[in-house]
Short mmCIF file of C-alpha atoms in Angstrom, two decimals:
data_model
loop_
_atom_site.label_atom_id
_atom_site.label_comp_id
_atom_site.label_asym_id
_atom_site.label_seq_id
_atom_site.Cartn_x
_atom_site.Cartn_y
_atom_site.Cartn_z
CA MET A 1 -39.91 -39.32 -62.32
CA ALA A 2 -37.45 -39.95 -65.12
CA GLN A 3 -38.92 -40.45 -68.58
CA ARG A 4 -37.78 -40.78 -72.17
CA GLY A 5 -35.63 -37.86 -73.14
CA PHE A 6 -35.00 -36.82 -69.53
CA VAL A 7 -31.84 -36.13 -67.49
CA GLN A 8 -31.51 -35.65 -63.75
CA LEU A 9 -28.65 -33.47 -62.54
CA VAL A 10 -27.76 -34.66 -59.05
CA GLY A 11 -25.49 -33.18 -56.39
CA ALA A 12 -23.45 -35.91 -54.69
CA GLY A 13 -22.32 -33.73 -51.80
CA PRO A 14 -18.74 -33.31 -50.58
CA GLY A 15 -17.92 -36.96 -49.84
CA ASP A 16 -19.79 -38.49 -46.93
CA PRO A 17 -22.54 -40.64 -48.50
CA GLU A 18 -24.86 -39.89 -45.59
CA LEU A 19 -24.94 -36.27 -46.75
CA LEU A 20 -26.81 -37.25 -49.91
CA THR A 21 -30.38 -36.01 -49.91
CA LEU A 22 -33.08 -38.66 -49.82
CA LYS A 23 -34.17 -37.56 -53.27
CA ALA A 24 -30.64 -37.91 -54.65
CA TYR A 25 -30.41 -41.43 -53.29
CA LYS A 26 -33.75 -42.42 -54.84
CA VAL A 27 -32.77 -40.99 -58.22
CA ILE A 28 -29.44 -42.83 -58.20
CA GLN A 29 -31.18 -46.10 -57.35
CA GLN A 30 -33.44 -45.75 -60.40
CA ALA A 31 -30.70 -44.83 -62.89
CA ASP A 32 -29.85 -46.78 -66.03
CA VAL A 33 -26.68 -44.77 -66.62
CA VAL A 34 -24.68 -42.44 -64.38
CA LEU A 35 -22.17 -39.93 -65.72
CA TYR A 36 -19.96 -38.98 -62.79
CA ASP A 37 -17.18 -36.58 -61.86
CA ARG A 38 -13.79 -37.08 -60.22
CA LEU A 39 -15.01 -35.50 -56.98
CA VAL A 40 -17.78 -38.04 -56.42
CA SER A 41 -16.48 -40.14 -53.54
CA ASP A 42 -16.01 -43.91 -53.66
CA ALA A 43 -18.56 -44.25 -50.87
CA VAL A 44 -21.20 -42.48 -52.95
CA MET A 45 -20.27 -44.49 -56.04
CA ALA A 46 -20.84 -47.65 -54.03
CA LEU A 47 -24.54 -46.71 -53.81
CA ILE A 48 -25.02 -47.02 -57.58
CA PRO A 49 -26.91 -50.26 -58.31
CA GLU A 50 -25.21 -53.19 -60.00
CA GLY A 51 -25.99 -53.28 -63.68
CA CYS A 52 -26.18 -49.51 -63.95
CA GLU A 53 -23.81 -48.20 -66.61
CA ARG A 54 -21.13 -45.89 -65.24
CA VAL A 55 -19.42 -43.30 -67.42
CA TYR A 56 -16.48 -41.33 -66.02
CA VAL A 57 -16.36 -37.74 -67.28
CA GLY A 58 -14.16 -36.24 -64.57
CA LYS A 59 -11.72 -33.38 -64.83
CA ARG A 60 -8.62 -32.34 -63.00
CA ARG A 61 -6.15 -29.52 -63.60
CA ALA A 62 -4.92 -29.68 -67.23
CA ASP A 63 -6.55 -33.10 -67.68
CA HIS A 64 -10.11 -33.23 -68.98
CA SER A 65 -10.96 -36.88 -69.67
CA VAL A 66 -14.00 -35.80 -71.68
CA PRO A 67 -14.37 -32.26 -73.12
CA GLN A 68 -17.28 -30.28 -71.67
CA LYS A 69 -19.08 -30.12 -75.00
CA GLN A 70 -18.88 -33.90 -75.33
CA ILE A 71 -20.36 -34.39 -71.85
CA GLY A 72 -23.43 -32.46 -72.92
CA GLN A 73 -23.74 -34.54 -76.05
CA LEU A 74 -23.46 -37.78 -74.06
CA LEU A 75 -26.33 -36.67 -71.84
CA VAL A 76 -28.44 -35.92 -74.89
CA ASP A 77 -27.59 -39.24 -76.53
CA TYR A 78 -28.35 -41.37 -73.48
CA ALA A 79 -31.62 -39.55 -72.84
CA ARG A 80 -32.72 -40.06 -76.44
CA GLN A 81 -32.05 -43.77 -76.03
CA GLY A 82 -34.73 -43.78 -73.35
CA LYS A 83 -32.30 -44.42 -70.51
CA GLN A 84 -32.87 -42.97 -67.08
CA THR A 85 -29.85 -40.71 -67.18
CA VAL A 86 -28.21 -39.24 -64.09
CA ARG A 87 -25.46 -36.64 -64.15
CA LEU A 88 -23.76 -37.03 -60.77
CA LYS A 89 -21.61 -34.15 -59.58
CA GLY A 90 -19.57 -33.66 -56.43
CA GLY A 91 -21.00 -31.03 -54.11
CA ASP A 92 -23.81 -28.99 -55.65
CA PRO A 93 -24.23 -28.84 -59.44
CA PHE A 94 -24.85 -25.08 -59.45
CA ILE A 95 -21.83 -24.03 -57.35
CA PHE A 96 -18.72 -24.27 -59.54
CA GLY A 97 -20.12 -27.51 -60.96
CA ARG A 98 -20.84 -26.25 -64.50
CA GLY A 99 -24.35 -27.56 -64.09
CA GLY A 100 -25.83 -24.54 -65.79
CA GLU A 101 -23.67 -25.11 -68.87
CA GLU A 102 -24.82 -28.69 -69.18
CA LEU A 103 -28.46 -27.74 -68.77
CA GLU A 104 -28.08 -25.22 -71.59
CA GLU A 105 -26.98 -28.10 -73.82
CA LEU A 106 -30.07 -30.08 -72.84
CA VAL A 107 -32.38 -27.16 -73.48
CA ALA A 108 -30.85 -26.62 -76.91
CA ALA A 109 -31.49 -30.29 -77.72
CA GLY A 110 -35.04 -30.25 -76.39
CA ILE A 111 -34.27 -32.65 -73.54
CA GLY A 112 -36.24 -32.37 -70.30
CA PHE A 113 -34.39 -32.25 -66.99
CA SER A 114 -34.61 -31.82 -63.25
CA VAL A 115 -32.03 -30.72 -60.70
CA VAL A 116 -31.44 -32.35 -57.31
CA PRO A 117 -29.28 -29.96 -55.27
CA GLY A 118 -26.49 -31.26 -53.08
CA ILE A 119 -24.59 -30.02 -50.04
CA THR A 120 -21.78 -27.89 -51.41
CA ALA A 121 -18.21 -28.40 -50.22
CA ALA A 122 -18.16 -25.09 -48.37
CA SER A 123 -20.97 -25.96 -45.97
CA GLY A 124 -20.06 -29.64 -45.66
CA CYS A 125 -16.34 -29.21 -45.08
CA ALA A 126 -16.76 -26.23 -42.78
CA ALA A 127 -19.30 -28.06 -40.62
CA TYR A 128 -17.14 -31.17 -40.30
CA ALA A 129 -14.14 -29.02 -39.37
CA GLY A 130 -16.05 -26.97 -36.79
CA ILE A 131 -15.58 -23.71 -38.70
CA PRO A 132 -18.81 -21.68 -38.98
CA LEU A 133 -18.87 -19.74 -42.22
CA THR A 134 -20.66 -16.84 -40.52
CA HIS A 135 -20.65 -15.70 -36.92
CA ARG A 136 -22.08 -12.51 -35.44
CA ASP A 137 -18.78 -11.69 -33.74
CA TYR A 138 -16.49 -12.39 -36.68
CA SER A 139 -18.17 -12.56 -40.06
CA GLN A 140 -21.38 -11.12 -41.43
CA SER A 141 -21.05 -12.48 -44.97
CA VAL A 142 -19.43 -15.29 -46.91
CA ARG A 143 -18.07 -15.37 -50.45
CA PHE A 144 -17.69 -18.48 -52.61
CA ILE A 145 -14.80 -17.87 -55.02
CA THR A 146 -13.17 -19.96 -57.72
CA GLY A 147 -9.46 -20.34 -57.13
CA HIS A 148 -8.86 -21.99 -60.48
CA LEU A 149 -6.41 -19.71 -62.22
CA LYS A 150 -6.81 -19.64 -65.98
CA ASP A 151 -3.40 -19.35 -67.66
CA ASP A 152 -1.91 -18.92 -64.15
CA SER A 153 -3.42 -15.43 -63.94
CA VAL A 154 -5.30 -14.09 -60.94
CA ASN A 155 -8.16 -11.99 -62.27
CA LEU A 156 -10.42 -11.37 -59.30
CA HIS A 157 -11.80 -8.23 -57.67
CA TRP A 158 -9.35 -8.34 -54.79
CA ALA A 159 -10.41 -5.03 -53.22
CA GLU A 160 -13.82 -6.57 -52.52
CA PHE A 161 -12.19 -9.28 -50.38
CA ALA A 162 -10.21 -6.95 -48.12
CA HIS A 163 -12.88 -6.48 -45.44
CA SER A 164 -12.14 -8.49 -42.31
CA ASP A 165 -15.81 -9.09 -41.49
CA GLN A 166 -16.35 -11.57 -44.33
CA THR A 167 -15.39 -15.20 -44.82
CA LEU A 168 -13.74 -16.19 -48.09
CA VAL A 169 -14.11 -19.74 -49.39
CA PHE A 170 -11.93 -20.73 -52.33
CA TYR A 171 -12.79 -23.75 -54.43
CA MET A 172 -10.05 -25.33 -56.58
CA GLY A 173 -7.49 -22.97 -55.07
CA LEU A 174 -4.64 -25.19 -53.89
CA VAL A 175 -2.25 -24.64 -56.81
CA GLY A 176 -2.79 -20.89 -56.85
CA LEU A 177 -2.95 -20.44 -53.07
CA PRO A 178 0.40 -18.61 -52.64
CA LYS A 179 -0.69 -16.06 -55.28
CA ILE A 180 -4.13 -15.79 -53.72
CA ALA A 181 -2.64 -15.13 -50.26
CA SER A 182 -0.24 -12.54 -51.66
CA ARG A 183 -2.93 -10.67 -53.56
CA LEU A 184 -5.25 -10.63 -50.54
CA GLN A 185 -2.52 -9.06 -48.41
CA LYS A 186 -1.77 -6.46 -51.09
CA ALA A 187 -5.48 -5.65 -51.20
CA GLY A 188 -5.48 -4.93 -47.47
CA ARG A 189 -6.30 -8.19 -45.74
CA SER A 190 -4.17 -8.55 -42.61
CA PHE A 191 -1.10 -10.80 -42.88
CA ASP A 192 -2.20 -12.71 -39.77
CA THR A 193 -5.67 -13.54 -41.13
CA PRO A 194 -6.24 -17.23 -40.30
CA LEU A 195 -6.60 -19.72 -43.11
CA ALA A 196 -7.76 -23.35 -43.16
CA ILE A 197 -6.96 -25.89 -45.84
CA ILE A 198 -9.37 -28.83 -45.67
CA GLU A 199 -8.37 -31.97 -47.57
CA ARG A 200 -10.90 -34.66 -48.47
CA GLY A 201 -13.53 -32.93 -46.37
CA THR A 202 -16.37 -34.92 -44.71
CA THR A 203 -14.61 -38.25 -45.37
CA PRO A 204 -12.72 -40.42 -42.86
CA GLU A 205 -9.49 -39.11 -44.46
CA GLN A 206 -10.32 -35.46 -43.75
CA LYS A 207 -7.28 -33.40 -42.79
CA VAL A 208 -7.31 -29.77 -41.70
CA THR A 209 -4.25 -27.52 -41.84
CA ILE A 210 -4.45 -24.17 -40.03
CA THR A 211 -2.11 -21.32 -40.98
CA THR A 212 -2.23 -17.63 -41.94
CA LEU A 213 -2.04 -15.61 -45.13
CA ALA A 214 1.58 -14.75 -44.38
CA GLU A 215 2.65 -18.32 -43.59
CA VAL A 216 0.69 -20.39 -46.08
CA ALA A 217 3.37 -20.40 -48.80
CA LYS A 218 5.86 -21.80 -46.31
CA VAL A 219 3.38 -24.43 -45.18
CA LEU A 220 2.74 -25.57 -48.74
CA ALA A 221 6.48 -25.81 -49.37
CA THR A 222 7.13 -27.99 -46.32
CA GLN A 223 3.99 -30.14 -46.01
CA GLU A 224 2.27 -32.59 -48.34
CA ILE A 225 -1.21 -31.30 -49.09
CA HIS A 226 -3.23 -32.89 -51.86
CA ALA A 227 -6.42 -32.05 -53.73
CA PRO A 228 -9.33 -32.11 -53.38
CA THR A 229 -9.14 -29.23 -50.95
CA LEU A 230 -11.31 -26.36 -49.78
CA ILE A 231 -9.75 -23.17 -48.44
CA ILE A 232 -11.46 -21.01 -45.82
CA ILE A 233 -10.03 -17.58 -44.99
CA GLY A 234 -11.24 -15.31 -42.21
CA ASP A 235 -11.47 -14.82 -38.47
CA VAL A 236 -14.02 -17.65 -38.16
CA VAL A 237 -11.10 -20.06 -38.67
CA ASN A 238 -9.95 -19.17 -35.14
CA LEU A 239 -12.97 -21.12 -33.87
CA TYR A 240 -11.55 -24.37 -35.25
CA SER A 241 -9.66 -25.20 -32.03
CA LYS A 242 -12.82 -24.66 -30.00
CA LEU A 243 -15.57 -26.15 -32.19
CA ASN A 244 -13.89 -28.99 -34.09
CA PRO A 245 -15.65 -32.16 -32.90
CA ASN A 246 -12.51 -34.24 -33.44
CA LEU A 247 -10.16 -32.24 -31.22
#
């Protein structure tokens, strides 16, 4: 239960409000103030009670509405005011959500906290698209990878991603996807490795584009694809045409 000097870090899931955990829903209903990200869907935001203060602290490429350090300070300030403070993050706070960084700020300030995990985009989007992340016949492991390219550089251990028996999931990878596809091929991943781009996953607006490492640059040049997206690479993508519930 929230108390004075206490923050609850809550995963909002990938978009569908019914994917919120029961605990996440209860915490949101009890909040005095909610600090929320850009990736929290409108449907989830609609669950926040009237009268609850809402503070937008979202980020997008090259546009941080509130610097990360300031977000931590806001959490500390609201908690010290005795408000039931919720930090609401799209997906899961501990998977590319910078949740650990924000908790470090709370610890340094002596603020108590709890974490309510959420369904991360990889599992949510893959399930709604009918793409299993692992499959005994195609993939024995899965890697979650940040596709956000700092200074437009691609500094990843590409040789580790060359094995065909693993699924690669790139978060925040749309802008850098042509470079990612090129580097994977140079590292040894087959040019015809299937690739799925999932836009607005788990929402009614979900759109799935299927292509290959060799063809993805052409697809991006000829089709309108908009963030937020999740990118899945690997032979499991071939199951999309068979297992997608909407086909």
